[in-house]
mmCIF file of N, CA and C in Angstrom:
data_model
loop_
_atom_site.group_PDB
_atom_site.id
_atom_site.type_symbol
_atom_site.label_atom_id
_atom_site.label_comp_id
_atom_site.label_asym_id
_atom_site.label_seq_id
_atom_site.Cartn_x
_atom_site.Cartn_y
_atom_site.Cartn_z
ATOM 1 N N MET A 167 0.536 -1.115 0.057
ATOM 2 C CA MET A 167 0.044 0.165 0.117
ATOM 3 C C MET A 167 0.770 1.148 0.034
ATOM 4 N N SER A 168 0.468 2.199 -0.888
ATOM 5 C CA SER A 168 1.509 3.511 -0.904
ATOM 6 C C SER A 168 1.063 4.385 0.282
ATOM 7 N N GLU A 169 2.191 5.100 0.409
ATOM 8 C CA GLU A 169 2.126 5.699 1.834
ATOM 9 C C GLU A 169 3.004 7.190 1.440
ATOM 10 N N LYS A 170 3.215 7.169 -0.181
ATOM 11 C CA LYS A 170 3.744 8.567 -0.337
ATOM 12 C C LYS A 170 2.792 9.740 -0.047
ATOM 13 N N GLY A 171 3.142 10.859 0.248
ATOM 14 C CA GLY A 171 2.548 11.964 0.694
ATOM 15 C C GLY A 171 1.625 11.643 1.944
ATOM 16 N N THR A 172 0.183 12.139 1.839
ATOM 17 C CA THR A 172 -0.884 11.597 2.469
ATOM 18 C C THR A 172 -1.668 10.627 2.020
ATOM 19 N N ALA A 173 -1.778 10.449 0.603
ATOM 20 C CA ALA A 173 -2.493 9.724 0.256
ATOM 21 C C ALA A 173 -2.105 7.850 0.578
ATOM 22 N N GLN A 174 -3.078 7.119 0.998
ATOM 23 C CA GLN A 174 -2.716 5.771 0.938
ATOM 24 C C GLN A 174 -4.020 4.949 -0.085
ATOM 25 N N TRP A 175 -3.257 4.263 -0.914
ATOM 26 C CA TRP A 175 -3.999 3.290 -1.857
ATOM 27 C C TRP A 175 -3.150 2.157 -2.217
ATOM 28 N N ASP A 176 -4.439 1.101 -2.383
ATOM 29 C CA ASP A 176 -3.662 -0.260 -2.668
ATOM 30 C C ASP A 176 -3.332 -0.385 -4.337
ATOM 31 N N CYS A 177 -2.275 -0.764 -4.900
ATOM 32 C CA CYS A 177 -2.134 -0.790 -6.056
ATOM 33 C C CYS A 177 -2.920 -2.291 -6.892
ATOM 34 N N GLU A 178 -3.074 -2.992 -5.948
ATOM 35 C CA GLU A 178 -3.725 -4.337 -6.178
ATOM 36 C C GLU A 178 -5.357 -4.146 -6.087
ATOM 37 N N THR A 179 -6.114 -2.927 -5.651
ATOM 38 C CA THR A 179 -7.426 -2.759 -5.723
ATOM 39 C C THR A 179 -7.836 -1.241 -6.384
ATOM 40 N N ILE A 180 -7.015 -0.848 -6.504
ATOM 41 C CA ILE A 180 -7.311 0.674 -6.996
ATOM 42 C C ILE A 180 -7.546 0.420 -8.631
ATOM 43 N N PRO A 181 -8.814 0.986 -8.867
ATOM 44 C CA PRO A 181 -9.364 0.811 -10.231
ATOM 45 C C PRO A 181 -8.656 1.236 -11.122
ATOM 46 N N VAL A 182 -8.146 0.583 -12.455
ATOM 47 C CA VAL A 182 -7.371 1.153 -13.554
ATOM 48 C C VAL A 182 -7.994 0.576 -14.938
ATOM 49 N N CYS A 183 -7.517 1.300 -15.618
ATOM 50 C CA CYS A 183 -8.279 1.198 -17.093
ATOM 51 C C CYS A 183 -7.418 0.056 -17.686
ATOM 52 N N ILE A 184 -8.066 -1.300 -17.636
ATOM 53 C CA ILE A 184 -7.415 -2.759 -17.845
ATOM 54 C C ILE A 184 -6.546 -2.768 -19.230
ATOM 55 N N ASP A 185 -6.631 -1.956 -20.124
ATOM 56 C CA ASP A 185 -6.140 -1.975 -21.494
ATOM 57 C C ASP A 185 -5.003 -1.116 -21.835
ATOM 58 N N ALA A 186 -4.943 -0.093 -20.676
ATOM 59 C CA ALA A 186 -4.187 1.146 -21.167
ATOM 60 C C ALA A 186 -2.527 0.608 -21.717
ATOM 61 N N PHE A 187 -2.250 -0.274 -21.198
ATOM 62 C CA PHE A 187 -0.750 -0.890 -21.769
ATOM 63 C C PHE A 187 -0.795 -2.179 -22.409
ATOM 64 N N ALA A 188 -1.951 -2.456 -22.769
ATOM 65 C CA ALA A 188 -2.060 -3.872 -23.488
ATOM 66 C C ALA A 188 -1.136 -4.087 -24.687
ATOM 67 N N ASP A 189 -0.197 -5.347 -24.264
ATOM 68 C CA ASP A 189 0.749 -5.685 -24.978
ATOM 69 C C ASP A 189 2.092 -4.898 -25.219
ATOM 70 N N LEU A 190 2.015 -3.812 -24.310
ATOM 71 C CA LEU A 190 3.303 -2.816 -24.542
ATOM 72 C C LEU A 190 4.487 -3.313 -23.251
ATOM 73 N N THR A 191 5.653 -3.436 -23.794
ATOM 74 C CA THR A 191 6.696 -3.516 -22.812
ATOM 75 C C THR A 191 7.061 -2.252 -21.891
ATOM 76 N N VAL A 192 7.037 -1.904 -20.783
ATOM 77 C CA VAL A 192 7.009 -0.716 -20.227
ATOM 78 C C VAL A 192 8.185 -0.736 -19.417
ATOM 79 N N VAL A 193 8.895 0.447 -19.252
ATOM 80 C CA VAL A 193 10.354 0.597 -18.486
ATOM 81 C C VAL A 193 9.781 1.847 -17.527
ATOM 82 N N ILE A 194 10.091 1.605 -16.431
ATOM 83 C CA ILE A 194 10.019 2.717 -15.203
ATOM 84 C C ILE A 194 11.099 3.139 -14.868
ATOM 85 N N THR A 195 11.707 4.546 -15.021
ATOM 86 C CA THR A 195 12.592 4.913 -14.408
ATOM 87 C C THR A 195 12.528 6.358 -13.782
ATOM 88 N N GLY A 196 13.758 6.515 -12.818
ATOM 89 C CA GLY A 196 13.620 7.790 -12.224
ATOM 90 C C GLY A 196 12.562 7.787 -10.998
ATOM 91 N N LYS A 197 12.702 8.932 -10.103
ATOM 92 C CA LYS A 197 11.775 8.340 -8.471
ATOM 93 C C LYS A 197 10.433 9.235 -9.137
ATOM 94 N N LEU A 198 9.423 8.152 -8.685
ATOM 95 C CA LEU A 198 8.180 8.812 -8.771
ATOM 96 C C LEU A 198 7.883 9.564 -7.584
ATOM 97 N N GLU A 199 6.930 10.496 -7.664
ATOM 98 C CA GLU A 199 6.415 11.183 -6.204
ATOM 99 C C GLU A 199 4.939 10.302 -5.875
ATOM 100 N N LYS A 200 4.056 9.999 -6.690
ATOM 101 C CA LYS A 200 3.038 9.527 -6.296
ATOM 102 C C LYS A 200 2.753 7.740 -5.680
ATOM 103 N N MET A 201 3.835 7.363 -6.359
ATOM 104 C CA MET A 201 4.070 5.822 -5.802
ATOM 105 C C MET A 201 5.557 5.135 -6.032
ATOM 106 N N GLU A 202 5.414 4.219 -5.294
ATOM 107 C CA GLU A 202 7.005 3.428 -5.443
ATOM 108 C C GLU A 202 7.067 2.561 -6.748
ATOM 109 N N ARG A 203 8.034 2.668 -7.206
ATOM 110 C CA ARG A 203 8.347 1.841 -8.779
ATOM 111 C C ARG A 203 7.436 0.349 -8.485
ATOM 112 N N LYS A 204 7.781 -0.284 -7.597
ATOM 113 C CA LYS A 204 6.933 -1.554 -7.583
ATOM 114 C C LYS A 204 5.510 -1.592 -7.766
ATOM 115 N N GLU A 205 5.155 -0.644 -7.368
ATOM 116 C CA GLU A 205 3.465 -0.337 -7.310
ATOM 117 C C GLU A 205 3.363 0.024 -8.501
ATOM 118 N N ALA A 206 4.128 1.097 -9.502
ATOM 119 C CA ALA A 206 3.882 1.539 -10.801
ATOM 120 C C ALA A 206 3.915 0.213 -11.694
ATOM 121 N N GLU A 207 5.056 -0.462 -11.420
ATOM 122 C CA GLU A 207 4.947 -1.774 -12.228
ATOM 123 C C GLU A 207 3.994 -2.430 -12.340
ATOM 124 N N ARG A 208 3.420 -3.016 -10.877
ATOM 125 C CA ARG A 208 2.357 -3.757 -10.905
ATOM 126 C C ARG A 208 1.256 -3.189 -11.543
ATOM 127 N N LEU A 209 0.817 -1.721 -11.385
ATOM 128 C CA LEU A 209 -0.375 -1.134 -12.373
ATOM 129 C C LEU A 209 -0.099 -1.396 -13.753
ATOM 130 N N VAL A 210 1.273 -1.435 -14.384
ATOM 131 C CA VAL A 210 1.439 -1.785 -15.678
ATOM 132 C C VAL A 210 0.935 -3.171 -15.960
ATOM 133 N N GLU A 211 1.064 -4.197 -15.283
ATOM 134 C CA GLU A 211 0.695 -5.399 -15.384
ATOM 135 C C GLU A 211 -0.682 -5.603 -15.463
ATOM 136 N N ARG A 212 -1.388 -4.852 -14.469
ATOM 137 C CA ARG A 212 -3.011 -5.043 -14.201
ATOM 138 C C ARG A 212 -3.586 -4.493 -15.306
ATOM 139 N N ALA A 213 -2.710 -3.421 -16.093
ATOM 140 C CA ALA A 213 -3.181 -2.749 -17.331
ATOM 141 C C ALA A 213 -2.975 -3.303 -18.631
ATOM 142 N N GLY A 214 -2.555 -4.605 -18.552
ATOM 143 C CA GLY A 214 -2.226 -5.391 -19.770
ATOM 144 C C GLY A 214 -0.825 -5.300 -20.214
ATOM 145 N N GLY A 215 -0.090 -4.619 -19.529
ATOM 146 C CA GLY A 215 1.699 -4.434 -20.064
ATOM 147 C C GLY A 215 2.477 -5.446 -19.413
ATOM 148 N N ASN A 216 3.584 -5.172 -19.832
ATOM 149 C CA ASN A 216 4.773 -6.149 -19.247
ATOM 150 C C ASN A 216 6.083 -4.937 -18.740
ATOM 151 N N ALA A 217 6.018 -5.103 -17.582
ATOM 152 C CA ALA A 217 6.959 -4.100 -16.908
ATOM 153 C C ALA A 217 8.499 -4.750 -16.929
ATOM 154 N N VAL A 218 9.353 -4.060 -17.381
ATOM 155 C CA VAL A 218 10.791 -4.522 -17.124
ATOM 156 C C VAL A 218 11.821 -3.586 -16.823
ATOM 157 N N GLY A 219 12.968 -3.823 -16.645
ATOM 158 C CA GLY A 219 14.100 -2.935 -15.742
ATOM 159 C C GLY A 219 14.879 -2.419 -16.995
ATOM 160 N N SER A 220 14.686 -2.582 -18.285
ATOM 161 C CA SER A 220 15.843 -2.033 -18.899
ATOM 162 C C SER A 220 15.604 -1.747 -20.354
ATOM 163 N N ILE A 221 15.982 -0.442 -20.924
ATOM 164 C CA ILE A 221 15.561 -0.353 -22.162
ATOM 165 C C ILE A 221 16.294 -1.452 -23.365
ATOM 166 N N SER A 222 15.305 -1.846 -24.146
ATOM 167 C CA SER A 222 15.899 -2.604 -25.405
ATOM 168 C C SER A 222 15.184 -2.609 -26.427
ATOM 169 N N GLY A 223 15.387 -2.907 -27.677
ATOM 170 C CA GLY A 223 14.588 -2.892 -29.066
ATOM 171 C C GLY A 223 12.979 -3.253 -28.713
ATOM 172 N N LYS A 224 12.631 -3.920 -27.649
ATOM 173 C CA LYS A 224 11.603 -4.474 -27.327
ATOM 174 C C LYS A 224 10.590 -3.530 -26.731
ATOM 175 N N THR A 225 11.577 -2.582 -25.958
ATOM 176 C CA THR A 225 10.481 -1.622 -25.445
ATOM 177 C C THR A 225 9.803 -0.541 -25.800
ATOM 178 N N ASP A 226 8.531 -0.594 -25.650
ATOM 179 C CA ASP A 226 7.599 0.402 -26.296
ATOM 180 C C ASP A 226 7.291 1.864 -25.763
ATOM 181 N N LEU A 227 7.668 1.642 -24.082
ATOM 182 C CA LEU A 227 7.379 2.849 -23.850
ATOM 183 C C LEU A 227 8.246 3.391 -22.391
ATOM 184 N N LEU A 228 8.766 4.387 -22.064
ATOM 185 C CA LEU A 228 9.336 4.543 -21.111
ATOM 186 C C LEU A 228 8.558 5.668 -20.214
ATOM 187 N N VAL A 229 8.132 5.269 -18.803
ATOM 188 C CA VAL A 229 7.821 6.272 -17.863
ATOM 189 C C VAL A 229 8.922 6.815 -17.122
ATOM 190 N N ALA A 230 9.065 8.053 -17.204
ATOM 191 C CA ALA A 230 10.397 8.894 -16.536
ATOM 192 C C ALA A 230 9.541 9.713 -15.418
ATOM 193 N N GLY A 231 10.243 9.289 -14.351
ATOM 194 C CA GLY A 231 9.892 10.330 -12.767
ATOM 195 C C GLY A 231 11.219 11.203 -13.091
ATOM 196 N N ASP A 232 11.496 11.819 -11.719
ATOM 197 C CA ASP A 232 12.447 12.729 -11.853
ATOM 198 C C ASP A 232 13.807 12.307 -11.602
ATOM 199 N N LYS A 233 14.806 12.867 -12.163
ATOM 200 C CA LYS A 233 16.154 12.170 -12.513
ATOM 201 C C LYS A 233 15.958 10.964 -13.179
ATOM 202 N N ALA A 234 15.344 10.918 -14.174
ATOM 203 C CA ALA A 234 15.559 9.605 -14.885
ATOM 204 C C ALA A 234 16.845 9.084 -15.491
ATOM 205 N N GLY A 235 17.651 9.958 -15.932
ATOM 206 C CA GLY A 235 19.172 9.572 -16.120
ATOM 207 C C GLY A 235 19.207 8.866 -17.347
ATOM 208 N N SER A 236 20.166 7.921 -17.595
ATOM 209 C CA SER A 236 20.639 7.286 -18.768
ATOM 210 C C SER A 236 19.424 6.752 -19.409
ATOM 211 N N LYS A 237 18.634 6.198 -18.863
ATOM 212 C CA LYS A 237 17.484 5.362 -19.592
ATOM 213 C C LYS A 237 16.480 6.199 -20.069
ATOM 214 N N LEU A 238 16.593 7.761 -19.753
ATOM 215 C CA LEU A 238 15.790 8.445 -20.896
ATOM 216 C C LEU A 238 16.511 8.900 -21.808
ATOM 217 N N THR A 239 17.838 9.175 -21.828
ATOM 218 C CA THR A 239 18.712 9.488 -22.719
ATOM 219 C C THR A 239 18.603 8.392 -23.813
ATOM 220 N N LYS A 240 18.736 7.000 -23.389
ATOM 221 C CA LYS A 240 18.808 5.853 -24.241
ATOM 222 C C LYS A 240 17.351 5.969 -25.109
ATOM 223 N N ALA A 241 16.175 5.981 -24.269
ATOM 224 C CA ALA A 241 14.981 5.717 -25.173
ATOM 225 C C ALA A 241 14.543 6.929 -25.996
ATOM 226 N N LYS A 242 14.792 8.153 -25.836
ATOM 227 C CA LYS A 242 15.142 9.109 -26.640
ATOM 228 C C LYS A 242 15.894 8.591 -27.845
ATOM 229 N N GLU A 243 17.051 8.361 -27.948
ATOM 230 C CA GLU A 243 17.830 7.864 -28.850
ATOM 231 C C GLU A 243 17.172 6.923 -29.723
ATOM 232 N N MET A 244 16.560 6.109 -29.086
ATOM 233 C CA MET A 244 16.291 4.720 -29.747
ATOM 234 C C MET A 244 14.800 5.306 -30.459
ATOM 235 N N GLY A 245 14.075 6.245 -29.800
ATOM 236 C CA GLY A 245 12.898 6.798 -30.571
ATOM 237 C C GLY A 245 11.462 6.006 -29.916
ATOM 238 N N ILE A 246 11.807 5.707 -28.718
ATOM 239 C CA ILE A 246 10.997 5.051 -27.538
ATOM 240 C C ILE A 246 10.014 6.378 -27.008
ATOM 241 N N GLU A 247 8.592 6.180 -26.879
ATOM 242 C CA GLU A 247 7.847 6.838 -26.398
ATOM 243 C C GLU A 247 8.111 6.957 -24.952
ATOM 244 N N VAL A 248 8.018 8.392 -24.756
ATOM 245 C CA VAL A 248 8.426 8.597 -23.098
ATOM 246 C C VAL A 248 6.979 9.763 -22.603
ATOM 247 N N ILE A 249 6.700 9.001 -21.352
ATOM 248 C CA ILE A 249 5.559 10.040 -20.718
ATOM 249 C C ILE A 249 6.247 9.890 -19.322
ATOM 250 N N ASP A 250 5.545 11.148 -18.647
ATOM 251 C CA ASP A 250 6.004 11.551 -17.210
ATOM 252 C C ASP A 250 5.003 10.687 -16.593
ATOM 253 N N GLU A 251 5.334 10.685 -14.776
ATOM 254 C CA GLU A 251 4.423 10.547 -14.076
ATOM 255 C C GLU A 251 2.858 10.731 -14.239
ATOM 256 N N ALA A 252 2.609 11.914 -14.339
ATOM 257 C CA ALA A 252 1.266 12.543 -14.642
ATOM 258 C C ALA A 252 0.349 11.986 -15.946
ATOM 259 N N GLY A 253 1.590 11.841 -16.940
ATOM 260 C CA GLY A 253 0.640 11.048 -18.072
ATOM 261 C C GLY A 253 0.512 9.734 -17.638
ATOM 262 N N PHE A 254 1.193 8.873 -17.210
ATOM 263 C CA PHE A 254 1.169 7.515 -16.483
ATOM 264 C C PHE A 254 -0.057 7.376 -16.007
ATOM 265 N N ILE A 255 -0.186 8.154 -14.737
ATOM 266 C CA ILE A 255 -1.525 8.190 -13.976
ATOM 267 C C ILE A 255 -2.893 8.603 -14.811
ATOM 268 N N SER A 256 -2.703 9.602 -15.975
ATOM 269 C CA SER A 256 -3.789 9.650 -16.733
ATOM 270 C C SER A 256 -4.343 8.301 -17.607
ATOM 271 N N ARG A 257 -3.261 7.857 -18.157
ATOM 272 C CA ARG A 257 -3.134 6.930 -19.185
ATOM 273 C C ARG A 257 -3.928 5.682 -18.538
ATOM 274 N N LEU A 258 -3.748 5.405 -17.462
ATOM 275 C CA LEU A 258 -4.563 4.320 -16.438
ATOM 276 C C LEU A 258 -5.609 4.946 -15.746
ATOM 277 N N GLU A 259 -5.945 6.105 -16.119
ATOM 278 C CA GLU A 259 -7.359 6.648 -15.781
ATOM 279 C C GLU A 259 -7.607 6.586 -14.120
ATOM 280 N N LEU A 260 -6.063 6.356 -13.201
ATOM 281 C CA LEU A 260 -6.120 6.406 -12.022
ATOM 282 C C LEU A 260 -6.965 7.944 -11.347
ATOM 283 N N VAL A 261 -7.398 7.446 -10.049
ATOM 284 C CA VAL A 261 -8.121 8.412 -9.523
ATOM 285 C C VAL A 261 -7.510 8.348 -7.854
ATOM 286 N N LEU A 262 -6.613 9.035 -7.635
ATOM 287 C CA LEU A 262 -5.745 8.682 -6.403
ATOM 288 C C LEU A 262 -6.537 9.697 -5.581
ATOM 289 N N PRO A 263 -6.416 8.877 -4.221
ATOM 290 C CA PRO A 263 -6.962 9.695 -2.986
ATOM 291 C C PRO A 263 -6.353 10.750 -2.659
#
């Protein structure tokens, strides 16, 4: 259960758009403000995607938090779509308490 900020929610039960990341390979990097990386990875899986730890030719999307670093640079060089945490939350249609 997330305890970042004052919000408390469970990544296993919070409603998500179940096909937001359907058949996509997603990498999450950098510091997220609203959730832990493990929670974000679980949300990707619940939304039909595959969360992985490194950028490769199979990567479809990078979620870039604060101080994303070399993964962000590599994703841009490879032409991989990049979204920020707000875009991630929006795509999932999450309503955080």
